[in-house]
mmCIF file of C-alpha atoms in Angstrom:
data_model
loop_
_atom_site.group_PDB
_atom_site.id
_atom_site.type_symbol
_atom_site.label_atom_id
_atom_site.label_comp_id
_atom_site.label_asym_id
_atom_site.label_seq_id
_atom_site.Cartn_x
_atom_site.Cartn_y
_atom_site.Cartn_z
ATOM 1 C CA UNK A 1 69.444 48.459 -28.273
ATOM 2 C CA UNK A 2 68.964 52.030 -29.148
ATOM 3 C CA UNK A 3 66.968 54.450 -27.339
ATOM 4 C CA UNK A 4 65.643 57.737 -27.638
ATOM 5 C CA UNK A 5 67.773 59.103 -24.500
ATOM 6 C CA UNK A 6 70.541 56.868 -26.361
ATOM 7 C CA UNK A 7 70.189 58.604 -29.472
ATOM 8 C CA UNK A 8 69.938 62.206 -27.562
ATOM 9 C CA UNK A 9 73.164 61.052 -25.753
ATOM 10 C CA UNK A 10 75.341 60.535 -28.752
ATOM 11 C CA UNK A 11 74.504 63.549 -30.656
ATOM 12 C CA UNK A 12 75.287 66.163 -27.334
ATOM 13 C CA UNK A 13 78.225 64.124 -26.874
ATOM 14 C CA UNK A 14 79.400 64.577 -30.624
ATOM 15 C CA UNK A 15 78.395 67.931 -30.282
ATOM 16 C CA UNK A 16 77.843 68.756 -33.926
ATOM 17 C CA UNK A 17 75.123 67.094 -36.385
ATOM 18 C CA UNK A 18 76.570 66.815 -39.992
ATOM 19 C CA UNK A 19 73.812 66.992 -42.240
ATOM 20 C CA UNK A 20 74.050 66.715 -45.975
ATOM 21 C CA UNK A 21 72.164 65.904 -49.582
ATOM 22 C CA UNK A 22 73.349 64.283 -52.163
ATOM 23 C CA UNK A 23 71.560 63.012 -55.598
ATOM 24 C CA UNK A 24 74.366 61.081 -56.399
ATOM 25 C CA UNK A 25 74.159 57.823 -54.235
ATOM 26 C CA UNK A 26 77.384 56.873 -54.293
ATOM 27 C CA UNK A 27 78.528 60.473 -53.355
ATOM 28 C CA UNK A 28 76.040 59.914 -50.438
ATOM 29 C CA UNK A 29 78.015 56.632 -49.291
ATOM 30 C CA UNK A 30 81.345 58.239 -49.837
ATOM 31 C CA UNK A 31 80.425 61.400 -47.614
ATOM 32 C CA UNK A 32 79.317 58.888 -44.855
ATOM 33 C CA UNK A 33 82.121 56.904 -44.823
ATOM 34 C CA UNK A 34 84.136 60.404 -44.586
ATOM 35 C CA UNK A 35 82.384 61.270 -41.866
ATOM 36 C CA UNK A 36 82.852 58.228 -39.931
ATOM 37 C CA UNK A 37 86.442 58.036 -40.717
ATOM 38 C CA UNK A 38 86.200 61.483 -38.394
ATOM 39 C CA UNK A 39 84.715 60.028 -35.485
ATOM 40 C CA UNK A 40 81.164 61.007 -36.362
ATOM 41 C CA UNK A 41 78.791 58.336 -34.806
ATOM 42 C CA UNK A 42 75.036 60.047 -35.838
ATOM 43 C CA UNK A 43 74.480 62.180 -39.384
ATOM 44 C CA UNK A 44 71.070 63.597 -41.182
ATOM 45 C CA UNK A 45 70.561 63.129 -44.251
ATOM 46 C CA UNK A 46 67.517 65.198 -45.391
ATOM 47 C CA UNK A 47 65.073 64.374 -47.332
ATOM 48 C CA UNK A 48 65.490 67.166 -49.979
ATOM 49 C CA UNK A 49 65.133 65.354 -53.909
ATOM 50 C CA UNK A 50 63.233 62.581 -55.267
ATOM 51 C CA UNK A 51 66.334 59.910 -54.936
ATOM 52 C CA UNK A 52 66.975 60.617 -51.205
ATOM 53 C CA UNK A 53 64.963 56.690 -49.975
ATOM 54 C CA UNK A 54 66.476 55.184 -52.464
ATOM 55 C CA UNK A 55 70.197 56.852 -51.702
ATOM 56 C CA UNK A 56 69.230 56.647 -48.037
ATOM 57 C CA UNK A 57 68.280 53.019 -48.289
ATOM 58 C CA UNK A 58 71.777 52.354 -49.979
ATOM 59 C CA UNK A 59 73.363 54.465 -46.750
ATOM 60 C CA UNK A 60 71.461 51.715 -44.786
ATOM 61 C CA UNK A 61 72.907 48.881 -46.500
ATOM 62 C CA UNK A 62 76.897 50.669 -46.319
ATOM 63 C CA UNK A 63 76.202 51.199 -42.764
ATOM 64 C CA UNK A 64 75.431 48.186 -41.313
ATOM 65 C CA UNK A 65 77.859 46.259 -43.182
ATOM 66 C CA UNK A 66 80.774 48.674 -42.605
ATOM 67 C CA UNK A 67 79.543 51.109 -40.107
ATOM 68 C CA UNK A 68 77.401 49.714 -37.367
ATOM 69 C CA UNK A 69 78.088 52.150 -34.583
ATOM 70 C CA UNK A 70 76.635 54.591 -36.871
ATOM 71 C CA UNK A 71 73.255 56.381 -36.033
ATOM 72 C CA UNK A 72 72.074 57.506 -39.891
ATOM 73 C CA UNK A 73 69.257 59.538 -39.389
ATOM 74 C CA UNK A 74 66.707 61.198 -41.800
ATOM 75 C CA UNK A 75 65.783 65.199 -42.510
ATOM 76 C CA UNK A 76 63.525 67.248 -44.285
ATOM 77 C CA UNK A 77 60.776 65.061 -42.839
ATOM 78 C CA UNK A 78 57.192 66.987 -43.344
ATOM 79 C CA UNK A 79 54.606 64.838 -43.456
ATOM 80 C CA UNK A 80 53.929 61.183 -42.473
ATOM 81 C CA UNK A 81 54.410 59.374 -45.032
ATOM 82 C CA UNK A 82 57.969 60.200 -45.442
ATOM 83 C CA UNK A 83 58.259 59.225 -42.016
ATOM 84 C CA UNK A 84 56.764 55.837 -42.553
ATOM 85 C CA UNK A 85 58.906 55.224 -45.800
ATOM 86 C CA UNK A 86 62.151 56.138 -44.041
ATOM 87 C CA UNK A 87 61.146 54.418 -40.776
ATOM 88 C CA UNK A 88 60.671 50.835 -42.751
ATOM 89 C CA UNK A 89 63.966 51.044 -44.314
ATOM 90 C CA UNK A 90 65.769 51.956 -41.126
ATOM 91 C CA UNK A 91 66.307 55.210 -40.045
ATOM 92 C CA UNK A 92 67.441 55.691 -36.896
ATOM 93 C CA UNK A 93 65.869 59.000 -35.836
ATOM 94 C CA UNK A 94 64.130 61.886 -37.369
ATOM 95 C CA UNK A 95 64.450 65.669 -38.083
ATOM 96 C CA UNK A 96 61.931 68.120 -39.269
ATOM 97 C CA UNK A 97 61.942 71.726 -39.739
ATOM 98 C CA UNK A 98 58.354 72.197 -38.023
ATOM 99 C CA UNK A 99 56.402 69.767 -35.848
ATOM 100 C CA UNK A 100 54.237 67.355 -37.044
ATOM 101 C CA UNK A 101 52.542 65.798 -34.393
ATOM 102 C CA UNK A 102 51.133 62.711 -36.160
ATOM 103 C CA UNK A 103 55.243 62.141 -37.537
ATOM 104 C CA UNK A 104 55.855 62.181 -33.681
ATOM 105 C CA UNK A 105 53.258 60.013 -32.501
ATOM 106 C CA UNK A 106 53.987 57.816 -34.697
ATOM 107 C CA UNK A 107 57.797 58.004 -34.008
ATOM 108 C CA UNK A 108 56.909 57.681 -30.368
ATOM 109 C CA UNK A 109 55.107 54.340 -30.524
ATOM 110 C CA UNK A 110 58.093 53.085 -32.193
ATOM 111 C CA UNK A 111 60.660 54.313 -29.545
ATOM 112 C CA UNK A 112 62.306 56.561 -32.259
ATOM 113 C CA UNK A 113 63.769 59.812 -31.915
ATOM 114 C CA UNK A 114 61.904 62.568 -33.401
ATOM 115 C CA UNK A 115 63.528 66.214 -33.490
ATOM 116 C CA UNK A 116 61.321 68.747 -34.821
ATOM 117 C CA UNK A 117 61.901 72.592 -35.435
ATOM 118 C CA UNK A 118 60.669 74.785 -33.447
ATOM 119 C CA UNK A 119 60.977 79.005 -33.418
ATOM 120 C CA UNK A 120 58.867 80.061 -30.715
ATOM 121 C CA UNK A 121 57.706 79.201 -27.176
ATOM 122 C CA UNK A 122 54.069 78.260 -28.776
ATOM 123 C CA UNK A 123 55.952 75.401 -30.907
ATOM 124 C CA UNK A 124 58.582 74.484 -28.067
ATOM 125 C CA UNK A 125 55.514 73.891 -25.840
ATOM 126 C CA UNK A 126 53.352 71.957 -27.970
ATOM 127 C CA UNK A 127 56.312 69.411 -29.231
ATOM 128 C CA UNK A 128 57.195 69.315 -25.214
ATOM 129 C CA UNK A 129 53.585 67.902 -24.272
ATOM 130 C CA UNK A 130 53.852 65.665 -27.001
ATOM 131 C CA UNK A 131 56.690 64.216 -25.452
ATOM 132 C CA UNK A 132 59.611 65.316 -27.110
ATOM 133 C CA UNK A 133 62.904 65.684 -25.351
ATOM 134 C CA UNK A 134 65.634 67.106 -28.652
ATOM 135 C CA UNK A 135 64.384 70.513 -30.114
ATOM 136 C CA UNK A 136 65.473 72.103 -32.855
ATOM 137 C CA UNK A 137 66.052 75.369 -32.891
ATOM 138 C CA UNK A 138 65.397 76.869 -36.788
ATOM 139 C CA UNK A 139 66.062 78.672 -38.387
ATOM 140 C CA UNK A 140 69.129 79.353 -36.309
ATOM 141 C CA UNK A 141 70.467 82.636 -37.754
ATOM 142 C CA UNK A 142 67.156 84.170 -37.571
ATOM 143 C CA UNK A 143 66.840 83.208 -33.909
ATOM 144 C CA UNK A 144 70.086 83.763 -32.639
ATOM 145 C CA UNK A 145 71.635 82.409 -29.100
ATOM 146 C CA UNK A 146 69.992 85.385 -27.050
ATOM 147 C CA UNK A 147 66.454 83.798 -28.318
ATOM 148 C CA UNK A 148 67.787 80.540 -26.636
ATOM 149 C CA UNK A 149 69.773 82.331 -23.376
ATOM 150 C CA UNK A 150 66.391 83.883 -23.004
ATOM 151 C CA UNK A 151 64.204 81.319 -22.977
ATOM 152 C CA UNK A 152 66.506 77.978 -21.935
ATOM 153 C CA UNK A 153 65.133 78.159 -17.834
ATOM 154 C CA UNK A 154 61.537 77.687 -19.049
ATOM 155 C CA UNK A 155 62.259 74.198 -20.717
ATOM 156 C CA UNK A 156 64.728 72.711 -18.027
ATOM 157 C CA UNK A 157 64.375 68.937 -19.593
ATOM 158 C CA UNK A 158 64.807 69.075 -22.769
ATOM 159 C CA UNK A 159 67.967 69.367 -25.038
ATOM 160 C CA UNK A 160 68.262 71.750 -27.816
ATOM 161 C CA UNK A 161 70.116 71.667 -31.002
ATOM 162 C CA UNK A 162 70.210 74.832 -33.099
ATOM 163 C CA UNK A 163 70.470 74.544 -37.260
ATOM 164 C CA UNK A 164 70.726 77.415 -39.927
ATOM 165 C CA UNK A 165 73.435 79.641 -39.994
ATOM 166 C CA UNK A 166 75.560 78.052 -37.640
ATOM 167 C CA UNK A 167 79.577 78.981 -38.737
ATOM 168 C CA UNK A 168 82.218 76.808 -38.357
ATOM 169 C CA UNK A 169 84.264 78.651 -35.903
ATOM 170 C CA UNK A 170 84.919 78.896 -32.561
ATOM 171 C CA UNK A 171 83.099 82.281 -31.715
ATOM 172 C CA UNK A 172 79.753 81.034 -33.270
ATOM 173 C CA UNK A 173 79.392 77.498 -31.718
ATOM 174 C CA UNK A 174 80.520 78.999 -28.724
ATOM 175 C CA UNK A 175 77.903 81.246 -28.107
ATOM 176 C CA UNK A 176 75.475 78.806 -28.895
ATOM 177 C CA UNK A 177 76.761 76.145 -26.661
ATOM 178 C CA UNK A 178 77.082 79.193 -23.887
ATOM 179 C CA UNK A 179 73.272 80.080 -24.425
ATOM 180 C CA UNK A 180 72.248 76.467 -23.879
ATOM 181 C CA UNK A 181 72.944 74.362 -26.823
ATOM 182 C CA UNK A 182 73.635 70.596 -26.197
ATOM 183 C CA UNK A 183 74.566 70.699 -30.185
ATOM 184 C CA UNK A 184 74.567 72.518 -33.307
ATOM 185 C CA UNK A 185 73.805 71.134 -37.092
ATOM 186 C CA UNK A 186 76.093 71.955 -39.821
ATOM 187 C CA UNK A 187 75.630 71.520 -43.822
ATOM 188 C CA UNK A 188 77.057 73.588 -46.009
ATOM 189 C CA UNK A 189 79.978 74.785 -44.033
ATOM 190 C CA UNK A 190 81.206 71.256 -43.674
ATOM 191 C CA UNK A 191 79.902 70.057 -46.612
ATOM 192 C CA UNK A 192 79.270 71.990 -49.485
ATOM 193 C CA UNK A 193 77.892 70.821 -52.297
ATOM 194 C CA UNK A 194 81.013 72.058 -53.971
ATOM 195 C CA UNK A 195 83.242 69.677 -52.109
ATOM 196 C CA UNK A 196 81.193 66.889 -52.696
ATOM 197 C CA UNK A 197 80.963 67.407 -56.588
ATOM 198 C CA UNK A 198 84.725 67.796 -56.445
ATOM 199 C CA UNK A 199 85.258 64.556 -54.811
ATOM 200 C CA UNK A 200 87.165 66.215 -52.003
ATOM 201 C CA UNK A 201 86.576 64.119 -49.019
ATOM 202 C CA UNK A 202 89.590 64.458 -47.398
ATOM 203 C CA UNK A 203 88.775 68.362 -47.113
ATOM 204 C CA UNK A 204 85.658 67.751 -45.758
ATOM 205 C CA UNK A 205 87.065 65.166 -43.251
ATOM 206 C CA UNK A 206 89.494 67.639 -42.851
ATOM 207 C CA UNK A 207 86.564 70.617 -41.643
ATOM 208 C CA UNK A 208 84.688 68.097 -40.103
ATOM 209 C CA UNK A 209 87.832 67.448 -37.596
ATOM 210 C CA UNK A 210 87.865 70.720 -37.048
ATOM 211 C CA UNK A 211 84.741 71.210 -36.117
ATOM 212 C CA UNK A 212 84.667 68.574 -33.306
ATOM 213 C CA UNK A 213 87.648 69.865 -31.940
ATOM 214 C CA UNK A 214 86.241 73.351 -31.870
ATOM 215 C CA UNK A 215 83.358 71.656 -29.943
ATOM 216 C CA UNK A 216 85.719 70.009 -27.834
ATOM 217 C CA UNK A 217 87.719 72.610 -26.782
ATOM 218 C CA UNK A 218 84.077 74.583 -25.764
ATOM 219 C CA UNK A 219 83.077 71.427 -23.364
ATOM 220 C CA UNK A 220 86.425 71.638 -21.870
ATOM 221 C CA UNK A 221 86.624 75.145 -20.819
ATOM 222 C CA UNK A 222 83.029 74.532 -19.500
ATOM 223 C CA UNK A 223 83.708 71.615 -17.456
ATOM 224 C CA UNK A 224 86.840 73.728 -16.080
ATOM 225 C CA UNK A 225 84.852 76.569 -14.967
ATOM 226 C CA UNK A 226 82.127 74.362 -13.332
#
């Protein structure tokens, strides 16, 4: 049975959240199953056009029958409504760029992980009493890992992910996982919308593996240093 801490676990342990839109459903499947092929065990999809529950709901179906270890969570969530809709077609956890709290009170009473954005103290603070324990940081490249260095000893329990702007190299998710990060989300750099119109899957497995091992690497030199 999943749990929030579950769901927390996996994503720092993957260390990177691929998150990506597609209108095209089957484009949407075919990303997914790229992604898994990768190792990738948790992905957001967000919540960005009008066929994203009906793609998502599609994702559902793929996953279960050819995925299960897969968490498939849901982004772009603003208001609840969405979260309802996505929440009774099986989303596993939820992303916003802002906090809602009535999304996570909601989430809460059904044991779901809820992850919203957050881009100062103030909002860190308020999603923290409500009881979250995943923060993310966004948007990332305005914030920058000093923002998170400086303010990572105020908020010893909870985990924070950073998304926006993040670069897929080593110096970028470096510094982030150095200032505090237990992860970082990456679209566009992984998975363009380019590269999914093209049909190119293998190149996006191929960043995608590049990515983890990037993240890998990081947690390595970290654990030899401690």
């Amino acid at each position: 049975m999943k749990t929030i801490q579950n769901t927390i676990e996996i994503i720092s342990e993957q260390g990177i959240l691929p998150l990506y839109f597609n209108t095209d459903e089957n484009i949407s499947i075919e990303v997914l199953r790229s992604l898994y092929r990768t190792g990738i065990r948790a992905v957001e999809y967000t919540n960005r056009g009008s066929q994203a529950l009906s793609n998502f709901k599609k994702m559902v179906a793929v996953r279960n029958a050819e995925m299960p270890e897969m968490l498939l969570g849901i982004g772009t969530i603003k208001n609840l409504d969405q979260a309802k809709e996505f929440q009774a077609i099986g989303a596993d956890f939820f992303v916003s760029p802002g906090f809602v709290p009535e999304v996570s009170d909601f989430l809460k009473s059904k044991e779901i992980l809820y992850c919203p954005g957050c881009m100062t103290p103030t909002e860190i603070i308020a999603a923290e009493n409500a009881g979250i324990k995943l923060i993310k940081l966004f948007p990332g490249n305005i914030l920058s890992p000093e923002f998170l260095s400086s303010i990572k000893d105020i908020f010893p329990s909870l985990y924070f992910m950073t998304t926006g702007g993040v670069e897929s190299n080593y110096t970028n998710i470096n510094s982030w996982f150095t200032a505090g990060a237990s992860a970082v989300g990456m679209g566009s750099q992984l998975i363009s919308k380019k590269r999914m119109q093209d049909g190119d899957f293998t190149l996006i497995e191929n960043e995608v593996k590049k990515a983890i091992e990037i993240v890998q690497i990081i947690k390595n030199e970290k654990k030899a240093v401690v």
